[in-house]
PDB file of C-alpha atoms in Angstrom:
ATOM      1  CA  MET A   1     -92.581 -88.713 -29.555  1.00 59.00           C
ATOM      2  CA  GLY A   2     -91.979 -90.912 -26.634  1.00 64.00           C
ATOM      3  CA  LYS A   3     -92.158 -90.012 -23.014  1.00 64.00           C
ATOM      4  CA  ALA A   4     -88.384 -90.254 -22.655  1.00 63.00           C
ATOM      5  CA  GLN A   5     -87.705 -87.846 -25.462  1.00 62.00           C
ATOM      6  CA  ARG A   6     -90.106 -85.261 -24.066  1.00 68.00           C
ATOM      7  CA  LYS A   7     -88.361 -85.484 -20.743  1.00 63.00           C
ATOM      8  CA  GLU A   8     -84.931 -84.904 -22.289  1.00 65.00           C
ATOM      9  CA  MET A   9     -86.201 -81.888 -24.246  1.00 66.00           C
ATOM     10  CA  ALA A  10     -87.751 -80.395 -21.140  1.00 68.00           C
ATOM     11  CA  GLU A  11     -84.489 -80.821 -19.248  1.00 67.00           C
ATOM     12  CA  ALA A  12     -82.562 -79.213 -22.119  1.00 64.00           C
ATOM     13  CA  VAL A  13     -84.904 -76.257 -22.197  1.00 65.00           C
ATOM     14  CA  SER A  14     -84.708 -75.941 -18.432  1.00 75.00           C
ATOM     15  CA  TYR A  15     -80.865 -75.956 -18.591  1.00 73.00           C
ATOM     16  CA  GLU A  16     -80.753 -73.308 -21.275  1.00 78.00           C
ATOM     17  CA  GLU A  17     -83.189 -71.152 -19.308  1.00 81.00           C
ATOM     18  CA  ARG A  18     -81.076 -71.419 -16.151  1.00 81.00           C
ATOM     19  CA  ARG A  19     -77.926 -70.679 -18.160  1.00 78.00           C
ATOM     20  CA  ARG A  20     -79.545 -67.606 -19.711  1.00 81.00           C
ATOM     21  CA  ARG A  21     -80.690 -66.324 -16.370  1.00 84.00           C
ATOM     22  CA  GLN A  22     -77.266 -66.903 -14.869  1.00 81.00           C
ATOM     23  CA  MET A  23     -75.621 -64.981 -17.674  1.00 82.00           C
ATOM     24  CA  GLU A  24     -78.053 -62.092 -17.207  1.00 83.00           C
ATOM     25  CA  ALA A  25     -77.379 -62.092 -13.485  1.00 81.00           C
ATOM     26  CA  ASN A  26     -73.639 -62.048 -14.067  1.00 75.00           C
ATOM     27  CA  LYS A  27     -74.051 -59.246 -16.550  1.00 75.00           C
ATOM     28  CA  ARG A  28     -75.990 -57.172 -14.046  1.00 79.00           C
ATOM     29  CA  LYS A  29     -73.292 -57.775 -11.418  1.00 75.00           C
ATOM     30  CA  LEU A  30     -70.578 -56.641 -13.810  1.00 69.00           C
ATOM     31  CA  GLU A  31     -72.527 -53.530 -14.671  1.00 71.00           C
ATOM     32  CA  GLU A  32     -73.061 -52.780 -11.001  1.00 72.00           C
ATOM     33  CA  LEU A  33     -69.355 -53.267 -10.311  1.00 66.00           C
ATOM     34  CA  GLN A  34     -68.365 -50.932 -13.186  1.00 67.00           C
ATOM     35  CA  LEU A  35     -70.793 -48.266 -11.994  1.00 59.00           C
ATOM     36  CA  HIS A  36     -69.406 -48.583  -8.484  1.00 59.00           C
ATOM     37  CA  HIS A  37     -65.826 -48.187  -9.656  1.00 59.00           C
ATOM     38  CA  LEU A  38     -66.817 -45.291 -11.896  1.00 62.00           C
ATOM     39  CA  SER A  39     -68.602 -43.462  -9.094  1.00 62.00           C
ATOM     40  CA  THR A  40     -65.593 -43.997  -6.834  1.00 67.00           C
ATOM     41  CA  ALA A  41     -63.270 -42.598  -9.468  1.00 65.00           C
ATOM     42  CA  VAL A  42     -65.536 -39.590  -9.921  1.00 59.00           C
ATOM     43  CA  ARG A  43     -65.612 -38.912  -6.198  1.00 71.00           C
ATOM     44  CA  GLU A  44     -61.817 -39.201  -5.929  1.00 71.00           C
ATOM     45  CA  ALA A  45     -61.339 -36.848  -8.856  1.00 65.00           C
ATOM     46  CA  ALA A  46     -63.709 -34.314  -7.334  1.00 63.00           C
ATOM     47  CA  ALA A  47     -61.953 -34.555  -4.001  1.00 63.00           C
ATOM     48  CA  ALA A  48     -58.562 -34.022  -5.676  1.00 61.00           C
ATOM     49  CA  ALA A  49     -59.867 -30.943  -7.467  1.00 58.00           C
ATOM     50  CA  VAL A  50     -60.895 -29.191  -4.266  1.00 54.00           C
ATOM     51  CA  LYS A  51     -57.928 -30.405  -2.202  1.00 55.00           C
ATOM     52  CA  PRO A  52     -55.867 -27.343  -1.058  1.00 55.00           C
ATOM     53  CA  SER A  53     -52.292 -27.060  -2.348  1.00 55.00           C
ATOM     54  CA  PRO A  54     -49.527 -27.493   0.221  1.00 56.00           C
ATOM     55  CA  ALA A  55     -48.569 -24.189   1.877  1.00 56.00           C
ATOM     56  CA  LYS A  56     -45.256 -22.644   0.793  1.00 57.00           C
ATOM     57  CA  LYS A  57     -42.572 -22.453   3.393  1.00 58.00           C
ATOM     58  CA  ARG A  58     -41.822 -18.887   4.356  1.00 62.00           C
ATOM     59  CA  LYS A  59     -38.359 -17.724   5.285  1.00 60.00           C
ATOM     60  CA  ALA A  60     -38.025 -16.578   8.829  1.00 60.00           C
ATOM     61  CA  ARG A  61     -37.656 -12.814   9.041  1.00 64.00           C
ATOM     62  CA  VAL A  62     -34.454 -11.593  10.621  1.00 56.00           C
ATOM     63  CA  PRO A  63     -34.931  -8.800  13.176  1.00 57.00           C
ATOM     64  CA  ARG A  64     -33.228  -5.522  12.285  1.00 61.00           C
ATOM     65  CA  ASP A  65     -31.125  -5.565  15.417  1.00 54.00           C
ATOM     66  CA  ALA A  66     -29.841  -9.005  14.545  1.00 49.00           C
ATOM     67  CA  ALA A  67     -29.063  -7.924  10.983  1.00 50.00           C
ATOM     68  CA  ALA A  68     -27.005  -5.019  12.233  1.00 51.00           C
ATOM     69  CA  LYS A  69     -24.743  -7.251  14.301  1.00 54.00           C
ATOM     70  CA  PRO A  70     -21.402  -8.130  12.663  1.00 54.00           C
ATOM     71  CA  LEU A  71     -21.044 -11.647  11.311  1.00 53.00           C
ATOM     72  CA  ARG A  72     -18.940 -14.048  13.276  1.00 56.00           C
ATOM     73  CA  ARG A  73     -15.689 -14.899  11.594  1.00 53.00           C
ATOM     74  CA  SER A  74     -13.190 -17.634  12.135  1.00 49.00           C
ATOM     75  CA  GLY A  75     -10.120 -16.836  14.187  1.00 54.00           C
ATOM     76  CA  ARG A  76      -7.846 -16.836  11.146  1.00 48.00           C
ATOM     77  CA  VAL A  77     -10.029 -14.365   9.226  1.00 44.00           C
ATOM     78  CA  ALA A  78     -10.703 -12.221  12.285  1.00 51.00           C
ATOM     79  CA  ASN A  79      -6.970 -11.668  12.813  1.00 53.00           C
ATOM     80  CA  LEU A  80      -6.465 -10.261   9.321  1.00 47.00           C
ATOM     81  CA  PRO A  81      -6.014  -6.464   9.084  1.00 49.00           C
ATOM     82  CA  GLU A  82      -9.061  -4.431   8.213  1.00 51.00           C
ATOM     83  CA  LYS A  83      -9.430  -3.370   4.588  1.00 45.00           C
ATOM     84  CA  PRO A  84      -8.299   0.217   3.980  1.00 43.00           C
ATOM     85  CA  LYS A  85     -10.999   2.854   3.549  1.00 39.00           C
ATOM     86  CA  TYR A  86     -10.196   4.434   0.230  1.00 36.00           C
ATOM     87  CA  ARG A  87     -13.120   6.833   0.211  1.00 38.00           C
ATOM     88  CA  GLU A  88     -11.779   9.059   2.966  1.00 35.00           C
ATOM     89  CA  GLU A  89      -8.304   9.097   1.439  1.00 37.00           C
ATOM     90  CA  VAL A  90      -9.686  10.037  -1.965  1.00 33.00           C
ATOM     91  CA  GLN A  91     -11.739  12.813  -0.415  1.00 38.00           C
ATOM     92  CA  ASP A  92      -8.721  14.166   1.445  1.00 42.00           C
ATOM     93  CA  PHE A  93      -6.667  14.017  -1.728  1.00 32.00           C
ATOM     94  CA  ALA A  94      -9.397  15.879  -3.616  1.00 35.00           C
ATOM     95  CA  ARG A  95      -9.401  18.592  -0.957  1.00 42.00           C
ATOM     96  CA  LYS A  96      -5.630  18.959  -1.250  1.00 40.00           C
ATOM     97  CA  VAL A  97      -5.883  19.248  -5.017  1.00 34.00           C
ATOM     98  CA  ARG A  98      -8.600  21.869  -4.720  1.00 38.00           C
ATOM     99  CA  ARG A  99      -6.522  23.851  -2.234  1.00 42.00           C
ATOM    100  CA  THR A 100      -3.472  23.652  -4.473  1.00 39.00           C
ATOM    101  CA  TYR A 101      -5.475  24.639  -7.493  1.00 36.00           C
ATOM    102  CA  GLY A 102      -7.057  27.479  -5.568  1.00 41.00           C
ATOM    103  CA  SER A 103      -3.704  28.891  -4.469  1.00 46.00           C
ATOM    104  CA  ARG A 104      -2.305  28.571  -7.978  1.00 47.00           C
ATOM    105  CA  ARG A 105      -5.398  30.240  -9.368  1.00 45.00           C
ATOM    106  CA  LYS A 106      -4.892  33.103  -6.950  1.00 47.00           C
ATOM    107  CA  ASP A 107      -1.301  33.445  -8.177  1.00 51.00           C
ATOM    108  CA  LEU A 108      -2.514  33.608 -11.766  1.00 53.00           C
ATOM    109  CA  GLU A 109      -5.053  36.286 -10.914  1.00 55.00           C
ATOM    110  CA  ASN A 110      -2.345  38.414  -9.239  1.00 63.00           C
ATOM    111  CA  ARG A 111       0.110  38.195 -12.119  1.00 74.00           C
ATOM    112  CA  VAL A 112       2.073  41.280 -13.067  1.00 77.00           C
ATOM    113  CA  TYR A 113       3.040  41.618 -16.722  1.00 86.00           C
ATOM    114  CA  ALA A 114       6.112  43.673 -17.530  1.00 83.00           C
ATOM    115  CA  THR A 115       6.265  45.912 -20.575  1.00 91.00           C
ATOM    116  CA  ASP A 116       9.028  45.492 -23.137  1.00 91.00           C
ATOM    117  CA  GLU A 117      10.632  48.711 -21.891  1.00 93.00           C
ATOM    118  CA  GLU A 118      10.631  47.516 -18.263  1.00 93.00           C
ATOM    119  CA  ARG A 119      12.038  44.129 -19.200  1.00 93.00           C
ATOM    120  CA  SER A 120      14.782  45.561 -21.406  1.00 94.00           C
ATOM    121  CA  HIS A 121      15.751  48.153 -18.791  1.00 94.00           C
ATOM    122  CA  ALA A 122      16.119  45.490 -16.048  1.00 94.00           C
ATOM    123  CA  ILE A 123      18.264  43.258 -18.277  1.00 96.00           C
ATOM    124  CA  THR A 124      20.578  46.139 -19.171  1.00 95.00           C
ATOM    125  CA  LYS A 125      21.045  47.075 -15.508  1.00 95.00           C
ATOM    126  CA  ALA A 126      21.718  43.428 -14.573  1.00 95.00           C
ATOM    127  CA  GLU A 127      24.360  43.066 -17.271  1.00 96.00           C
ATOM    128  CA  ASP A 128      26.018  46.258 -16.096  1.00 95.00           C
ATOM    129  CA  LEU A 129      26.088  44.920 -12.536  1.00 95.00           C
ATOM    130  CA  ALA A 130      27.611  41.621 -13.710  1.00 95.00           C
ATOM    131  CA  GLU A 131      30.436  43.555 -15.344  1.00 95.00           C
ATOM    132  CA  GLU A 132      31.026  45.558 -12.162  1.00 95.00           C
ATOM    133  CA  LEU A 133      31.232  42.364 -10.081  1.00 94.00           C
ATOM    134  CA  GLY A 134      34.028  41.126 -12.311  1.00 90.00           C
ATOM    135  CA  SER A 135      35.084  37.609 -13.238  1.00 86.00           C
ATOM    136  CA  SER A 136      36.427  36.476  -9.878  1.00 91.00           C
ATOM    137  CA  PHE A 137      33.460  34.110  -9.586  1.00 95.00           C
ATOM    138  CA  PRO A 138      31.328  32.458 -12.295  1.00 96.00           C
ATOM    139  CA  ILE A 139      28.320  34.627 -13.019  1.00 96.00           C
ATOM    140  CA  PHE A 140      25.217  34.747 -15.238  1.00 97.00           C
ATOM    141  CA  VAL A 141      22.134  36.940 -15.744  1.00 97.00           C
ATOM    142  CA  LYS A 142      18.617  35.463 -15.607  1.00 96.00           C
ATOM    143  CA  PRO A 143      15.495  37.505 -16.618  1.00 95.00           C
ATOM    144  CA  MET A 144      12.291  36.448 -14.868  1.00 94.00           C
ATOM    145  CA  SER A 145       9.208  35.266 -16.797  1.00 92.00           C
ATOM    146  CA  GLN A 146       5.767  34.207 -15.567  1.00 91.00           C
ATOM    147  CA  SER A 147       6.704  30.514 -15.237  1.00 90.00           C
ATOM    148  CA  HIS A 148       9.576  31.463 -12.933  1.00 92.00           C
ATOM    149  CA  VAL A 149       7.558  33.529 -10.475  1.00 93.00           C
ATOM    150  CA  THR A 150       3.967  32.178 -10.715  1.00 89.00           C
ATOM    151  CA  GLY A 151       2.232  28.894 -11.435  1.00 80.00           C
ATOM    152  CA  GLY A 152       4.869  26.158 -11.643  1.00 82.00           C
ATOM    153  CA  PHE A 153       7.742  28.149 -10.069  1.00 87.00           C
ATOM    154  CA  TRP A 154      10.445  26.355 -12.048  1.00 92.00           C
ATOM    155  CA  LEU A 155      13.774  28.070 -12.726  1.00 95.00           C
ATOM    156  CA  GLY A 156      15.866  26.622 -15.531  1.00 95.00           C
ATOM    157  CA  LEU A 157      19.520  27.654 -15.475  1.00 96.00           C
ATOM    158  CA  PRO A 158      21.839  28.213 -18.493  1.00 96.00           C
ATOM    159  CA  THR A 159      22.988  24.842 -19.827  1.00 96.00           C
ATOM    160  CA  PRO A 160      26.670  25.751 -20.482  1.00 96.00           C
ATOM    161  CA  PHE A 161      26.980  27.209 -16.967  1.00 97.00           C
ATOM    162  CA  CYS A 162      25.459  24.088 -15.349  1.00 97.00           C
ATOM    163  CA  ARG A 163      27.696  21.702 -17.265  1.00 96.00           C
ATOM    164  CA  LYS A 164      30.818  23.644 -16.383  1.00 96.00           C
ATOM    165  CA  TYR A 165      30.265  24.713 -12.774  1.00 97.00           C
ATOM    166  CA  LEU A 166      27.383  22.906 -11.041  1.00 97.00           C
ATOM    167  CA  PRO A 167      27.206  19.388  -9.499  1.00 96.00           C
ATOM    168  CA  LYS A 168      26.543  16.376 -11.734  1.00 96.00           C
ATOM    169  CA  ARG A 169      23.995  14.981  -9.285  1.00 96.00           C
ATOM    170  CA  ASP A 170      20.967  16.422  -7.531  1.00 96.00           C
ATOM    171  CA  GLU A 171      22.110  18.556  -4.621  1.00 96.00           C
ATOM    172  CA  THR A 172      20.997  21.360  -2.315  1.00 97.00           C
ATOM    173  CA  ILE A 173      22.055  24.807  -3.475  1.00 97.00           C
ATOM    174  CA  THR A 174      21.910  27.872  -1.228  1.00 97.00           C
ATOM    175  CA  LEU A 175      20.701  31.238  -2.463  1.00 97.00           C
ATOM    176  CA  GLU A 176      21.999  34.264  -0.525  1.00 97.00           C
ATOM    177  CA  ASP A 177      20.389  37.651  -1.206  1.00 96.00           C
ATOM    178  CA  GLU A 178      22.026  41.090  -0.918  1.00 95.00           C
ATOM    179  CA  GLU A 179      21.188  41.221   2.807  1.00 94.00           C
ATOM    180  CA  ASP A 180      22.909  37.871   3.387  1.00 94.00           C
ATOM    181  CA  ASP A 181      19.631  36.006   4.059  1.00 95.00           C
ATOM    182  CA  GLU A 182      19.919  32.411   2.872  1.00 96.00           C
ATOM    183  CA  SER A 183      17.346  30.088   1.276  1.00 96.00           C
ATOM    184  CA  GLU A 184      17.890  26.453   0.358  1.00 97.00           C
ATOM    185  CA  THR A 185      16.757  25.073  -2.991  1.00 96.00           C
ATOM    186  CA  LEU A 186      17.011  21.700  -4.724  1.00 96.00           C
ATOM    187  CA  TYR A 187      19.104  21.605  -7.869  1.00 97.00           C
ATOM    188  CA  LEU A 188      18.061  18.905 -10.354  1.00 96.00           C
ATOM    189  CA  ALA A 189      21.185  18.006 -12.301  1.00 96.00           C
ATOM    190  CA  ARG A 190      19.491  16.227 -15.214  1.00 95.00           C
ATOM    191  CA  LYS A 191      16.971  19.040 -15.731  1.00 95.00           C
ATOM    192  CA  MET A 192      19.518  21.748 -14.936  1.00 96.00           C
ATOM    193  CA  GLY A 193      17.241  23.879 -12.801  1.00 96.00           C
ATOM    194  CA  LEU A 194      16.049  24.793  -9.329  1.00 96.00           C
ATOM    195  CA  SER A 195      12.916  23.066  -8.026  1.00 91.00           C
ATOM    196  CA  ALA A 196      11.932  22.753  -4.361  1.00 91.00           C
ATOM    197  CA  GLY A 197      12.757  25.901  -2.405  1.00 95.00           C
ATOM    198  CA  TRP A 198      12.804  28.236  -5.388  1.00 96.00           C
ATOM    199  CA  ARG A 199       9.094  29.027  -4.976  1.00 95.00           C
ATOM    200  CA  GLY A 200       9.718  30.167  -1.396  1.00 95.00           C
ATOM    201  CA  PHE A 201      12.597  32.366  -2.487  1.00 96.00           C
ATOM    202  CA  ALA A 202      10.531  33.948  -5.277  1.00 95.00           C
ATOM    203  CA  ILE A 203       7.576  34.671  -3.003  1.00 95.00           C
ATOM    204  CA  LYS A 204       9.743  35.910  -0.144  1.00 95.00           C
ATOM    205  CA  HIS A 205      11.474  38.425  -2.426  1.00 96.00           C
ATOM    206  CA  LYS A 206       8.251  39.319  -4.297  1.00 94.00           C
ATOM    207  CA  LEU A 207       9.692  38.550  -7.705  1.00 95.00           C
ATOM    208  CA  VAL A 208       7.504  39.433 -10.693  1.00 94.00           C
ATOM    209  CA  ASP A 209       7.620  39.115 -14.447  1.00 93.00           C
ATOM    210  CA  GLY A 210      10.316  41.396 -15.897  1.00 94.00           C
ATOM    211  CA  ASP A 211      12.629  41.374 -12.894  1.00 95.00           C
ATOM    212  CA  CYS A 212      16.201  40.298 -13.671  1.00 96.00           C
ATOM    213  CA  LEU A 213      18.558  38.398 -11.356  1.00 96.00           C
ATOM    214  CA  VAL A 214      22.318  38.166 -11.285  1.00 97.00           C
ATOM    215  CA  PHE A 215      23.625  34.815  -9.979  1.00 97.00           C
ATOM    216  CA  GLN A 216      27.218  34.765  -8.728  1.00 97.00           C
ATOM    217  CA  LEU A 217      28.619  31.365  -7.716  1.00 97.00           C
ATOM    218  CA  ILE A 218      30.628  32.265  -4.603  1.00 96.00           C
ATOM    219  CA  GLU A 219      30.975  28.648  -3.381  1.00 96.00           C
ATOM    220  CA  ARG A 220      30.558  25.210  -4.958  1.00 95.00           C
ATOM    221  CA  THR A 221      26.832  25.069  -4.072  1.00 96.00           C
ATOM    222  CA  LYS A 222      26.093  28.662  -3.096  1.00 97.00           C
ATOM    223  CA  PHE A 223      24.917  31.629  -5.171  1.00 97.00           C
ATOM    224  CA  LYS A 224      24.970  35.296  -4.286  1.00 97.00           C
ATOM    225  CA  VAL A 225      21.797  36.686  -5.865  1.00 97.00           C
ATOM    226  CA  TYR A 226      21.259  40.329  -6.889  1.00 97.00           C
ATOM    227  CA  ILE A 227      17.749  41.474  -7.865  1.00 96.00           C
ATOM    228  CA  ILE A 228      17.072  44.197 -10.427  1.00 95.00           C
ATOM    229  CA  ARG A 229      13.423  45.237 -10.373  1.00 95.00           C
ATOM    230  CA  ALA A 230      11.487  45.820 -13.576  1.00 92.00           C
ATOM    231  CA  SER A 231       9.739  48.675 -11.775  1.00 90.00           C
ATOM    232  CA  SER A 232      13.097  50.509 -11.554  1.00 87.00           C
ATOM    233  CA  TYR A 233      12.487  51.605 -15.147  1.00 81.00           C
ATOM    234  CA  HIS A 234      10.006  54.240 -13.984  1.00 80.00           C
ATOM    235  CA  LYS A 235      12.212  55.431 -11.105  1.00 77.00           C
ATOM    236  CA  ASP A 236      15.271  55.785 -13.342  1.00 77.00           C
ATOM    237  CA  LYS A 237      13.192  57.581 -15.943  1.00 72.00           C
ATOM    238  CA  GLU A 238      12.086  60.300 -13.544  1.00 66.00           C
TER     239      GLU A 238
END
């Protein structure tokens, strides 16, 4: 081998050795860079793990005094009328119902029940009185039952009499007793009976079950009323 060839081989070997060393150096740099990035990533992850979460916003507490104050309203809404308070009205209505029920209950407890003999005796005496009064004025006899003198206090009148003699529309009818004391009642034409005012007349004259009344129509809307007591049976029997 010549001197020139040995020189070329030595240069080739030297080049390869430098190239190898360079590659190893580059490799080490890359490894160092990767380790650096990895350590950085690890540190960032650890820092994120222990980083406190953002604090939640709390609503401001409203003082009690402020909460009790009425809300401000626009002028248009403020001028509207206040809503009605139904609770008080319902309570008042309930009290009225209880009072009414209580008074009616008291009436029921104080009921007087006539015997058949007392009832029959009063009817006979009333019919006799109607005959004595004559036919100068329209007349009819009405025995009293519990519904007439307690509870509902409704007095239905004989249908034929109403159709023939009484007004065709609702009207005030006066009841005059044997002492000429007058009481006003409301006559309901469609129902053919006395409503408002009859209760007062019945209570005032202490009517009870078994009593019998004679109604004499002395004017267009005025009755003369004669009362035959059921209790008269015992007096007449003595």
